[in-house]
mmCIF file of N, CA and C in Angstrom:
data_model
loop_
_atom_site.group_PDB
_atom_site.id
_atom_site.type_symbol
_atom_site.label_atom_id
_atom_site.label_comp_id
_atom_site.label_asym_id
_atom_site.label_seq_id
_atom_site.Cartn_x
_atom_site.Cartn_y
_atom_site.Cartn_z
ATOM 1 N N MET A 51 101.772 115.044 101.481
ATOM 2 C CA MET A 51 102.142 115.012 100.076
ATOM 3 C C MET A 51 100.862 115.067 99.245
ATOM 4 N N PRO A 52 100.838 115.894 98.211
ATOM 5 C CA PRO A 52 99.630 115.999 97.393
ATOM 6 C C PRO A 52 99.401 114.706 96.612
ATOM 7 N N ASP A 53 98.142 114.531 96.204
ATOM 8 C CA ASP A 53 97.824 113.391 95.342
ATOM 9 C C ASP A 53 98.517 113.587 94.002
ATOM 10 N N LEU A 54 99.136 112.534 93.529
ATOM 11 C CA LEU A 54 99.838 112.581 92.249
ATOM 12 C C LEU A 54 99.086 111.724 91.239
ATOM 13 N N PRO A 55 99.153 112.093 89.959
ATOM 14 C CA PRO A 55 98.566 111.227 88.935
ATOM 15 C C PRO A 55 99.227 109.850 88.974
ATOM 16 N N ALA A 56 98.456 108.815 88.661
ATOM 17 C CA ALA A 56 98.954 107.438 88.735
ATOM 18 C C ALA A 56 100.254 107.215 87.961
ATOM 19 N N PRO A 57 100.431 107.769 86.742
ATOM 20 C CA PRO A 57 101.686 107.532 86.034
ATOM 21 C C PRO A 57 102.900 108.124 86.764
ATOM 22 N N VAL A 58 102.696 109.255 87.415
ATOM 23 C CA VAL A 58 103.782 109.883 88.168
ATOM 24 C C VAL A 58 104.098 109.051 89.408
ATOM 25 N N GLU A 59 103.065 108.621 90.119
ATOM 26 C CA GLU A 59 103.275 107.756 91.285
ATOM 27 C C GLU A 59 104.037 106.500 90.889
ATOM 28 N N ALA A 60 103.660 105.896 89.765
ATOM 29 C CA ALA A 60 104.318 104.675 89.311
ATOM 30 C C ALA A 60 105.784 104.928 88.978
ATOM 31 N N ALA A 61 106.084 106.040 88.316
ATOM 32 C CA ALA A 61 107.467 106.360 87.964
ATOM 33 C C ALA A 61 108.309 106.595 89.212
ATOM 34 N N LEU A 62 107.760 107.314 90.173
ATOM 35 C CA LEU A 62 108.500 107.573 91.411
ATOM 36 C C LEU A 62 108.688 106.296 92.228
ATOM 37 N N ALA A 63 107.659 105.453 92.276
ATOM 38 C CA ALA A 63 107.779 104.186 93.000
ATOM 39 C C ALA A 63 108.837 103.303 92.357
ATOM 40 N N ALA A 64 108.858 103.245 91.036
ATOM 41 C CA ALA A 64 109.871 102.446 90.337
ATOM 42 C C ALA A 64 111.266 102.992 90.599
ATOM 43 N N THR A 65 111.394 104.312 90.614
ATOM 44 C CA THR A 65 112.684 104.933 90.907
ATOM 45 C C THR A 65 113.134 104.577 92.312
ATOM 46 N N ASN A 66 112.240 104.720 93.269
ATOM 47 C CA ASN A 66 112.591 104.415 94.666
ATOM 48 C C ASN A 66 112.924 102.947 94.871
ATOM 49 N N ALA A 67 112.322 102.068 94.064
ATOM 50 C CA ALA A 67 112.589 100.632 94.166
ATOM 51 C C ALA A 67 113.793 100.213 93.317
ATOM 52 N N ASN A 68 114.384 101.180 92.611
ATOM 53 C CA ASN A 68 115.513 100.901 91.719
ATOM 54 C C ASN A 68 115.131 99.847 90.679
ATOM 55 N N ASP A 69 113.892 99.946 90.170
ATOM 56 C CA ASP A 69 113.358 99.009 89.185
ATOM 57 C C ASP A 69 113.316 99.708 87.828
ATOM 58 N N VAL A 70 114.394 99.589 87.078
ATOM 59 C CA VAL A 70 114.522 100.312 85.815
ATOM 60 C C VAL A 70 113.457 99.876 84.814
ATOM 61 N N ASP A 71 113.169 98.577 84.740
ATOM 62 C CA ASP A 71 112.157 98.118 83.784
ATOM 63 C C ASP A 71 110.787 98.716 84.096
ATOM 64 N N ALA A 72 110.408 98.741 85.358
ATOM 65 C CA ALA A 72 109.127 99.343 85.739
ATOM 66 C C ALA A 72 109.133 100.839 85.436
ATOM 67 N N PHE A 73 110.254 101.503 85.665
ATOM 68 C CA PHE A 73 110.381 102.924 85.350
ATOM 69 C C PHE A 73 110.171 103.151 83.857
ATOM 70 N N LEU A 74 110.835 102.353 83.032
ATOM 71 C CA LEU A 74 110.706 102.495 81.585
ATOM 72 C C LEU A 74 109.279 102.223 81.121
ATOM 73 N N ASP A 75 108.604 101.291 81.774
ATOM 74 C CA ASP A 75 107.221 100.970 81.419
ATOM 75 C C ASP A 75 106.259 102.122 81.684
ATOM 76 N N CYS A 76 106.679 103.099 82.471
ATOM 77 C CA CYS A 76 105.832 104.255 82.779
ATOM 78 C C CYS A 76 105.747 105.242 81.623
ATOM 79 N N PHE A 77 106.656 105.135 80.662
ATOM 80 C CA PHE A 77 106.743 106.103 79.569
ATOM 81 C C PHE A 77 106.023 105.609 78.318
ATOM 82 N N THR A 78 105.553 106.565 77.516
ATOM 83 C CA THR A 78 105.067 106.231 76.185
ATOM 84 C C THR A 78 106.265 105.750 75.356
ATOM 85 N N ARG A 79 105.971 105.147 74.222
ATOM 86 C CA ARG A 79 107.045 104.599 73.378
ATOM 87 C C ARG A 79 108.069 105.668 72.994
ATOM 88 N N ASP A 80 107.616 106.893 72.769
ATOM 89 C CA ASP A 80 108.532 107.978 72.398
ATOM 90 C C ASP A 80 108.698 108.985 73.536
ATOM 91 N N GLY A 81 108.503 108.521 74.782
ATOM 92 C CA GLY A 81 108.655 109.386 75.949
ATOM 93 C C GLY A 81 110.061 109.972 76.037
ATOM 94 N N VAL A 82 110.159 111.090 76.756
ATOM 95 C CA VAL A 82 111.416 111.836 76.836
ATOM 96 C C VAL A 82 111.788 112.088 78.290
ATOM 97 N N VAL A 83 113.072 111.915 78.589
ATOM 98 C CA VAL A 83 113.652 112.414 79.823
ATOM 99 C C VAL A 83 114.500 113.615 79.433
ATOM 100 N N ASP A 84 114.200 114.757 80.025
ATOM 101 C CA ASP A 84 114.952 116.000 79.803
ATOM 102 C C ASP A 84 115.775 116.227 81.062
ATOM 103 N N ASP A 85 117.043 115.917 80.988
ATOM 104 C CA ASP A 85 117.961 116.036 82.120
ATOM 105 C C ASP A 85 118.810 117.285 81.923
ATOM 106 N N TRP A 86 118.323 118.390 82.470
ATOM 107 C CA TRP A 86 119.018 119.670 82.359
ATOM 108 C C TRP A 86 119.275 120.049 80.900
ATOM 109 N N GLY A 87 118.269 119.833 80.043
ATOM 110 C CA GLY A 87 118.382 120.228 78.644
ATOM 111 C C GLY A 87 118.908 119.137 77.725
ATOM 112 N N ARG A 88 119.429 118.070 78.275
ATOM 113 C CA ARG A 88 119.853 116.932 77.456
ATOM 114 C C ARG A 88 118.657 115.987 77.365
ATOM 115 N N GLU A 89 118.194 115.716 76.150
ATOM 116 C CA GLU A 89 116.997 114.910 75.968
ATOM 117 C C GLU A 89 117.336 113.492 75.552
ATOM 118 N N PHE A 90 116.626 112.548 76.172
ATOM 119 C CA PHE A 90 116.770 111.125 75.897
ATOM 120 C C PHE A 90 115.375 110.610 75.551
ATOM 121 N N ARG A 91 115.220 110.120 74.318
ATOM 122 C CA ARG A 91 113.892 109.757 73.804
ATOM 123 C C ARG A 91 113.808 108.250 73.582
ATOM 124 N N GLY A 92 112.715 107.680 74.055
ATOM 125 C CA GLY A 92 112.467 106.258 73.848
ATOM 126 C C GLY A 92 113.169 105.378 74.875
ATOM 127 N N ARG A 93 112.706 104.136 74.937
ATOM 128 C CA ARG A 93 113.149 103.190 75.962
ATOM 129 C C ARG A 93 114.680 102.987 75.973
ATOM 130 N N ASP A 94 115.292 102.801 74.808
ATOM 131 C CA ASP A 94 116.726 102.516 74.767
ATOM 132 C C ASP A 94 117.562 103.693 75.265
ATOM 133 N N GLU A 95 117.225 104.902 74.813
ATOM 134 C CA GLU A 95 117.980 106.075 75.260
ATOM 135 C C GLU A 95 117.756 106.357 76.742
ATOM 136 N N ILE A 96 116.508 106.203 77.205
ATOM 137 C CA ILE A 96 116.227 106.448 78.620
ATOM 138 C C ILE A 96 116.938 105.403 79.477
ATOM 139 N N ARG A 97 116.975 104.141 79.042
ATOM 140 C CA ARG A 97 117.698 103.111 79.795
ATOM 141 C C ARG A 97 119.193 103.442 79.869
ATOM 142 N N ALA A 98 119.787 103.829 78.752
ATOM 143 C CA ALA A 98 121.217 104.173 78.749
ATOM 144 C C ALA A 98 121.478 105.349 79.687
ATOM 145 N N TRP A 99 120.600 106.346 79.664
ATOM 146 C CA TRP A 99 120.728 107.474 80.584
ATOM 147 C C TRP A 99 120.629 106.993 82.024
ATOM 148 N N SER A 100 119.634 106.174 82.302
ATOM 149 C CA SER A 100 119.409 105.666 83.651
ATOM 150 C C SER A 100 120.606 104.865 84.148
ATOM 151 N N ASP A 101 121.170 104.035 83.285
ATOM 152 C CA ASP A 101 122.325 103.222 83.675
ATOM 153 C C ASP A 101 123.526 104.087 84.050
ATOM 154 N N ARG A 102 123.637 105.258 83.423
ATOM 155 C CA ARG A 102 124.762 106.150 83.699
ATOM 156 C C ARG A 102 124.488 107.126 84.840
ATOM 157 N N GLU A 103 123.254 107.650 84.931
ATOM 158 C CA GLU A 103 123.049 108.845 85.741
ATOM 159 C C GLU A 103 121.818 108.835 86.635
ATOM 160 N N PHE A 104 121.225 107.715 86.905
ATOM 161 C CA PHE A 104 119.930 107.659 87.612
ATOM 162 C C PHE A 104 120.149 107.775 89.108
ATOM 163 N N ASN A 105 120.501 108.994 89.592
ATOM 164 C CA ASN A 105 120.727 109.165 91.031
ATOM 165 C C ASN A 105 120.701 110.643 91.397
ATOM 166 N N GLY A 106 120.715 110.908 92.679
ATOM 167 C CA GLY A 106 120.824 112.266 93.190
ATOM 168 C C GLY A 106 119.495 112.967 93.358
ATOM 169 N N PRO A 107 119.446 113.895 94.318
ATOM 170 C CA PRO A 107 118.225 114.663 94.551
ATOM 171 C C PRO A 107 117.999 115.684 93.432
ATOM 172 N N SER A 108 116.780 115.801 93.022
ATOM 173 C CA SER A 108 116.416 116.730 91.945
ATOM 174 C C SER A 108 114.936 117.072 92.067
ATOM 175 N N HIS A 109 114.526 118.051 91.286
ATOM 176 C CA HIS A 109 113.112 118.385 91.145
ATOM 177 C C HIS A 109 112.658 117.866 89.784
ATOM 178 N N PHE A 110 111.471 117.307 89.755
ATOM 179 C CA PHE A 110 110.954 116.698 88.539
ATOM 180 C C PHE A 110 109.658 117.385 88.119
ATOM 181 N N LYS A 111 109.485 117.494 86.813
ATOM 182 C CA LYS A 111 108.236 117.982 86.250
ATOM 183 C C LYS A 111 107.797 116.943 85.215
ATOM 184 N N PHE A 112 106.560 116.471 85.347
ATOM 185 C CA PHE A 112 106.051 115.416 84.483
ATOM 186 C C PHE A 112 104.959 115.929 83.574
ATOM 187 N N GLN A 113 104.945 115.421 82.351
ATOM 188 C CA GLN A 113 103.808 115.578 81.456
ATOM 189 C C GLN A 113 103.285 114.175 81.221
ATOM 190 N N ILE A 114 101.973 114.026 81.270
ATOM 191 C CA ILE A 114 101.383 112.708 81.092
ATOM 192 C C ILE A 114 100.324 112.743 80.006
ATOM 193 N N GLU A 115 100.103 111.571 79.445
ATOM 194 C CA GLU A 115 99.038 111.386 78.463
ATOM 195 C C GLU A 115 98.396 110.047 78.776
ATOM 196 N N GLY A 116 97.153 110.085 79.174
ATOM 197 C CA GLY A 116 96.489 108.848 79.576
ATOM 198 C C GLY A 116 97.168 108.261 80.800
ATOM 199 N N ASP A 117 97.607 107.018 80.684
ATOM 200 C CA ASP A 117 98.237 106.355 81.824
ATOM 201 C C ASP A 117 99.750 106.247 81.692
ATOM 202 N N LYS A 118 100.350 107.111 80.841
ATOM 203 C CA LYS A 118 101.804 107.065 80.617
ATOM 204 C C LYS A 118 102.414 108.456 80.738
ATOM 205 N N VAL A 119 103.698 108.474 81.046
ATOM 206 C CA VAL A 119 104.480 109.705 81.089
ATOM 207 C C VAL A 119 104.987 109.992 79.676
ATOM 208 N N THR A 120 104.809 111.218 79.207
ATOM 209 C CA THR A 120 105.341 111.594 77.899
ATOM 210 C C THR A 120 106.653 112.352 78.031
ATOM 211 N N ARG A 121 106.836 113.040 79.152
ATOM 212 C CA ARG A 121 108.062 113.811 79.371
ATOM 213 C C ARG A 121 108.304 113.951 80.859
ATOM 214 N N MET A 122 109.560 113.762 81.250
ATOM 215 C CA MET A 122 109.994 114.012 82.610
ATOM 216 C C MET A 122 111.183 114.954 82.534
ATOM 217 N N ALA A 123 111.038 116.137 83.102
ATOM 218 C CA ALA A 123 112.117 117.118 83.101
ATOM 219 C C ALA A 123 112.747 117.149 84.498
ATOM 220 N N ILE A 124 114.075 117.193 84.512
ATOM 221 C CA ILE A 124 114.828 117.189 85.774
ATOM 222 C C ILE A 124 115.587 118.490 85.892
ATOM 223 N N ARG A 125 115.457 119.103 87.063
ATOM 224 C CA ARG A 125 116.176 120.340 87.379
ATOM 225 C C ARG A 125 116.588 120.285 88.853
ATOM 226 N N ALA A 126 117.430 121.205 89.258
ATOM 227 C CA ALA A 126 117.874 121.238 90.651
ATOM 228 C C ALA A 126 116.779 121.738 91.557
#
């Protein structure tokens, strides 16, 4: 597996541990999850999305700024 930036590693580790709070902490305050074109911005929207749909195999593309994720796009 290639070396991943620390914010991406942290987000994936939180996902694998089913730790929603740690996952949310990986994002900037106005971070975005783009789930097949549906965008969820900020901690509250991302948490609501996660509570409903945080499962299944997918491909992810991350944008980072400093030590935080600014955007995570999900596709098949």
